[in-house]
CSV table of C-alpha atoms in Angstrom, one decimal:
chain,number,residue,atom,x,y,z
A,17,UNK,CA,103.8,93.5,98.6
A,18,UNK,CA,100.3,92.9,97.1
A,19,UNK,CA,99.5,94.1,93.3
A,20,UNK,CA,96.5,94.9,91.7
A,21,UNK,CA,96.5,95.0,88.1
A,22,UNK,CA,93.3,95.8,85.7
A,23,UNK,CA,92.6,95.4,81.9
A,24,UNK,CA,92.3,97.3,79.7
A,25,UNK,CA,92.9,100.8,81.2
A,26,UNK,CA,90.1,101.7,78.1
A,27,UNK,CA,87.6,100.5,76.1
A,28,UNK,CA,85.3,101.9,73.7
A,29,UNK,CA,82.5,98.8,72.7
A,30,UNK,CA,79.4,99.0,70.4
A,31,UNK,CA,76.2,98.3,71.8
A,32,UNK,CA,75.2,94.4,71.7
A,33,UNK,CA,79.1,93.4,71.5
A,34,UNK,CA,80.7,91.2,74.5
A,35,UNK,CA,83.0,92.5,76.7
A,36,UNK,CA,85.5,90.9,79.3
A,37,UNK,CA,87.5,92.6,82.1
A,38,UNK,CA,90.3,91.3,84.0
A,39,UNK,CA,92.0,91.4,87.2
A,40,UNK,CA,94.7,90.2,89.1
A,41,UNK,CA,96.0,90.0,92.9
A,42,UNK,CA,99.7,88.9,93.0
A,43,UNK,CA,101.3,88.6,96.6
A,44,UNK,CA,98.7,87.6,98.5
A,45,UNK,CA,97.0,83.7,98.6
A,46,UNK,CA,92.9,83.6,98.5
A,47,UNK,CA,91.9,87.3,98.5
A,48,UNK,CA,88.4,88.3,98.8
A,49,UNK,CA,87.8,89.9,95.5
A,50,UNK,CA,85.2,92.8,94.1
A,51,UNK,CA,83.9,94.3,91.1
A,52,UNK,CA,83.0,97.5,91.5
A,53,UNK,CA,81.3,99.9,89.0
A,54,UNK,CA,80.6,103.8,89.2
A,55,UNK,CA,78.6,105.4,86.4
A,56,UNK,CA,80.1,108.6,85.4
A,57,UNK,CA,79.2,111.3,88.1
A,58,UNK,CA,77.5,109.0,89.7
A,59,UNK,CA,78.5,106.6,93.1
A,60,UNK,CA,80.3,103.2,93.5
A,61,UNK,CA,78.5,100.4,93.0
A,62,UNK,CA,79.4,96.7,94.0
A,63,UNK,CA,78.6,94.2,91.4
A,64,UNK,CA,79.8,91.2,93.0
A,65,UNK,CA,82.2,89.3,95.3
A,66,UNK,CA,83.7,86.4,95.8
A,67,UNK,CA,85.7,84.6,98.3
A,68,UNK,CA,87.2,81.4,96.3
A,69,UNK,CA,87.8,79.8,93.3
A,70,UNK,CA,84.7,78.9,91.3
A,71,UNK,CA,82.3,81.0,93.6
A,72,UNK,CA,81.0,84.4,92.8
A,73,UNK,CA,78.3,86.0,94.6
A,74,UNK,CA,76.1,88.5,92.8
A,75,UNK,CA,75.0,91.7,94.7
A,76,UNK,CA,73.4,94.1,91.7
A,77,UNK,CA,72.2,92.6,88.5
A,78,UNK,CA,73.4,94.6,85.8
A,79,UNK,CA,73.0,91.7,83.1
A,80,UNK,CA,76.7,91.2,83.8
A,81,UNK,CA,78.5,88.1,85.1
A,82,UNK,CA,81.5,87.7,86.5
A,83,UNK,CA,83.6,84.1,87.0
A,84,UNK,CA,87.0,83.3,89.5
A,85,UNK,CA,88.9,81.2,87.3
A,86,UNK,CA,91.9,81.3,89.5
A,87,UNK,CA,92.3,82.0,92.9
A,88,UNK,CA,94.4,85.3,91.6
A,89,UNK,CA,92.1,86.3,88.9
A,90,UNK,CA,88.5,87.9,88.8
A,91,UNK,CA,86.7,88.1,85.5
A,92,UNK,CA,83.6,90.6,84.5
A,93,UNK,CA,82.2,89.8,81.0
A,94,UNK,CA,78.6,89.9,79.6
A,95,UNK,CA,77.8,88.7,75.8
A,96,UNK,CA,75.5,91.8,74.7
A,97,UNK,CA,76.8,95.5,76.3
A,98,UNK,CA,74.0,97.9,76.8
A,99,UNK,CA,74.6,101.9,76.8
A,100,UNK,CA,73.6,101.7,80.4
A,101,UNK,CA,76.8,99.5,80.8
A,102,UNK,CA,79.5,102.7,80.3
A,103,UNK,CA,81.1,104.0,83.4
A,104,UNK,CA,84.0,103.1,85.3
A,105,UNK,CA,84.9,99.6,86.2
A,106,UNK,CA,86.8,98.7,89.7
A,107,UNK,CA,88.2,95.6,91.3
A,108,UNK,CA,89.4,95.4,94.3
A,109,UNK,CA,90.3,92.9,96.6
A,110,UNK,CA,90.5,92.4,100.9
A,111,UNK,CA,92.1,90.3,103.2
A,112,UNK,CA,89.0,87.9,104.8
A,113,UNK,CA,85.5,88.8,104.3
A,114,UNK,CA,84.1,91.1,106.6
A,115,UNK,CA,87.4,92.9,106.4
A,116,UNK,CA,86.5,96.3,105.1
A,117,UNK,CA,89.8,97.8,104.4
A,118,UNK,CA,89.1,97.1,100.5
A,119,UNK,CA,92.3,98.0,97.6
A,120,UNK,CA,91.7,99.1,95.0
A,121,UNK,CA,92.7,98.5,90.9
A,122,UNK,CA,93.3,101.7,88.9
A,123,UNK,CA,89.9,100.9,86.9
A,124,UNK,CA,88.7,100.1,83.4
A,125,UNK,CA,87.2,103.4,81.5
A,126,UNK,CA,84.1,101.6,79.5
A,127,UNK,CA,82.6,104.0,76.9
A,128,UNK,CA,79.5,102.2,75.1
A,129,UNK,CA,78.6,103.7,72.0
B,1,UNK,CA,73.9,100.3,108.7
B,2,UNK,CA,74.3,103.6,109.5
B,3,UNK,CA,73.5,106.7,107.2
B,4,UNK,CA,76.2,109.2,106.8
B,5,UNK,CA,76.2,112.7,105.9
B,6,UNK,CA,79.0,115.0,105.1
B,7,UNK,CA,79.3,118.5,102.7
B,8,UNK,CA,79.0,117.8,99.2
B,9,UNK,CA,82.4,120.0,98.6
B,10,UNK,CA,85.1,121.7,99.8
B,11,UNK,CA,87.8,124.3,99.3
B,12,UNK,CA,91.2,125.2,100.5
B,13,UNK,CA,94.4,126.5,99.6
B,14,UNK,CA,97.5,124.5,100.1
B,15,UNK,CA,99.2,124.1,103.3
B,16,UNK,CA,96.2,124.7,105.3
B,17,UNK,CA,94.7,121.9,107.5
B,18,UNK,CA,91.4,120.9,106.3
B,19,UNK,CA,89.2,119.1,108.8
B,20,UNK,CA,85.8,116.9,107.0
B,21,UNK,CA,82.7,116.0,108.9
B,22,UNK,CA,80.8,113.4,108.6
B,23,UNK,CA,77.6,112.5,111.0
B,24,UNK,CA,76.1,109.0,111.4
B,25,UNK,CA,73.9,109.8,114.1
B,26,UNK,CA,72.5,106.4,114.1
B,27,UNK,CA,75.4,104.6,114.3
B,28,UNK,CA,75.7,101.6,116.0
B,29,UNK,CA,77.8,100.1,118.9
B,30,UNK,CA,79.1,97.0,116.3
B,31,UNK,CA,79.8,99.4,114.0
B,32,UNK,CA,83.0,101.4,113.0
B,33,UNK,CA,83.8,104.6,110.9
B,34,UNK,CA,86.5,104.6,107.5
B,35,UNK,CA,87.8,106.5,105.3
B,36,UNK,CA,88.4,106.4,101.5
B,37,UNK,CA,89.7,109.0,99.2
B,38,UNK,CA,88.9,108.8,95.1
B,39,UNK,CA,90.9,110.8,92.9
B,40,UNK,CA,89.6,111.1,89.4
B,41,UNK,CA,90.2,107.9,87.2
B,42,UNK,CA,91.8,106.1,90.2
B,43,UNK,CA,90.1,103.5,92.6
B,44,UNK,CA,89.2,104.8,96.2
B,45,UNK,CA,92.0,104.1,98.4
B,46,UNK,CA,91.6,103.5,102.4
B,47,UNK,CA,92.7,106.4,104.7
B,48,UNK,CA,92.3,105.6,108.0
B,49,UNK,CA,89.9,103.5,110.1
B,50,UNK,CA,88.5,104.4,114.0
B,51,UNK,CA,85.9,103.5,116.4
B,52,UNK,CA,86.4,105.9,118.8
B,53,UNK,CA,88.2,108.3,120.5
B,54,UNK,CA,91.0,109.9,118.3
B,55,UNK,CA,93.3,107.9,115.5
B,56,UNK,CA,96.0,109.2,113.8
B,57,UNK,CA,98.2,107.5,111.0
B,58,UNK,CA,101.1,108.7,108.5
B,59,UNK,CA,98.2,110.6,106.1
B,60,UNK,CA,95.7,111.6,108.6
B,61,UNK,CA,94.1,112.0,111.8
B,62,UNK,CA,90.5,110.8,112.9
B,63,UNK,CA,88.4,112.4,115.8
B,64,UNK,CA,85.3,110.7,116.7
B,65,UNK,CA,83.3,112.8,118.9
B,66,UNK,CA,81.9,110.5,122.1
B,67,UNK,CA,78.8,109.9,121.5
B,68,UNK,CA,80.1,108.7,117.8
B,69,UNK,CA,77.7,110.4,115.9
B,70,UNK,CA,80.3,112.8,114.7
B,71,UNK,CA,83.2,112.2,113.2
B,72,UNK,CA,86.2,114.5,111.1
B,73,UNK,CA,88.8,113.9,109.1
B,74,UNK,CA,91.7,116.2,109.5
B,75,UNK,CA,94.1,116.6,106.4
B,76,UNK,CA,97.7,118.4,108.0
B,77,UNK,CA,98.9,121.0,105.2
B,78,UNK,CA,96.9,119.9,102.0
B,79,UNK,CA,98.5,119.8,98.7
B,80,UNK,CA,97.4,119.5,95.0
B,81,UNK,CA,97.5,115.7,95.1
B,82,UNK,CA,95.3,116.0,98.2
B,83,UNK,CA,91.9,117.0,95.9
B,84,UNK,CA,90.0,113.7,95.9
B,85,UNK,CA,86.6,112.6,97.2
B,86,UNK,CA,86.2,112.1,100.5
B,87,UNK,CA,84.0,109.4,101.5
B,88,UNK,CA,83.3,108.8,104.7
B,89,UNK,CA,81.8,104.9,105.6
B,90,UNK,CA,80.2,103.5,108.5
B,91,UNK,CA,79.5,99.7,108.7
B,92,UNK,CA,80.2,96.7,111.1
B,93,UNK,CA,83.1,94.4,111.1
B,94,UNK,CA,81.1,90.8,110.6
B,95,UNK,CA,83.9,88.4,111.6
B,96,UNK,CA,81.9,85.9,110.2
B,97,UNK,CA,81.0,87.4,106.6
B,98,UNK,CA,81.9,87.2,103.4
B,99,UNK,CA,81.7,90.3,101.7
B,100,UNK,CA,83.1,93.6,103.0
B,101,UNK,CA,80.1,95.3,103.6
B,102,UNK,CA,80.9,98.8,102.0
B,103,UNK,CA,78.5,101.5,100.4
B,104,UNK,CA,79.9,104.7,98.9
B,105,UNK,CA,77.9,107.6,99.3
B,106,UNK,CA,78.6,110.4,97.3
B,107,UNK,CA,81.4,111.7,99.5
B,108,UNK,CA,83.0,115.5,100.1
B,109,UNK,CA,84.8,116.8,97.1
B,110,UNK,CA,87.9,119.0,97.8
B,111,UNK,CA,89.4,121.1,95.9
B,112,UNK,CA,92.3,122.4,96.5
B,113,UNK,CA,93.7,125.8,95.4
B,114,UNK,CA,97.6,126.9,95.3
């Protein structure tokens, strides 16, 4: 069976510090990945996408970037957080692009203070 | 892509069967209807899929009225773990893309009440 695993489960980040979020996809061999973000109260967002290694396709600038270093791992990072950045942080991964049954990680709570 | 609509919120007590709508009146023929559910602090997670007709699965049941512009998701005998947000998704299945082509709306909110 396929896993999802995000980290942290928190994180509470001054203003102009960096930040890096993580995900991994174990049991399943070139997944379409996502980062998702939804601002508190507010709706889901995509950031971007990717569907190998090495590529990543930006779909909202948000002055964040995100890198595939593996072909199981996404990364999210930027080098100066803004308050704007706080909200909830998804990734989420599907079998071939186009395929729209997406799933899900449990999220990374950002607070920016 | 097609616009959806559906109740901001909902209400029921558990054990009852709670049916949300959801119109895309403009819906087109490439396109088909899902269905994600959010509880708080959790990623959505996929409920069921149609594109017509009437689909049912372990969780729920999807009719799709036959012109498509109307569809309802029918939750048998709701429980507590059953209050989520409901979002309700209309978009094409590009064989040929690269991105899944999703867009969260802001969805039905149910509570549920014991």
């Amino acid at each position: 069976a396929q896993t999802i695993h995000q980290w942290p489960v928190a994180e509470i980040k001054a203003v102009g510090s960096p930040l890096s979020l993580g995900c991994t996809i174990k049991g399943k061999s070139s997944p379409n990945l996502y980062w998702y973000w939804q601002a508190t109260g507010g709706t889901l967002q995509q950031l971007f996408y990717s569907i190998t290694v090495g590529q990543v396709e930006s779909v909202v600038q948000l002055n964040l970037s995100a890198s595939r270093p593996k072909d199981d791992q996404f990364i999210l990072s930027t080098e100066k957080l803004l308050l704007s950045h706080s909200g909830f942080y998804l990734c989420a991964w599907s079998y071939w692009g186009g395929a729209e049954t997406l799933y899900f990680g449990s999220g990374t709570r950002l607070t920016v203070l | 892509l097609a616009k959806t609509t559906q109740p901001p919120s909902m209400e029921a007590y558990e054990g009852q069967e709670v049916n949300v709508s959801c119109s895309h009146t403009n819906i087109a023929t490439s396109e088909y209807i899902y269905w994600y559910r959010q509880v708080p602090h959790q990623g959505p997670q996929f409920i069921i899929q149609g594109y017509k007709d009437y689909v049912v699965n372990e969780v729920a049941s999807l009719f799709i009225s036959a012109d498509r512009k109307l569809s309802t998701l029918s939750l048998p005998w709701v429980s507590l773990r059953d209050a989520a947000v409901y979002y309700c998704i209309v978009t094409d299945i590009d064989s040929g893309g690269s991105n899944a082509k999703l867009t969260f709306g802001k969805g039905t909110k149910l509570s549920v009440k014991s």
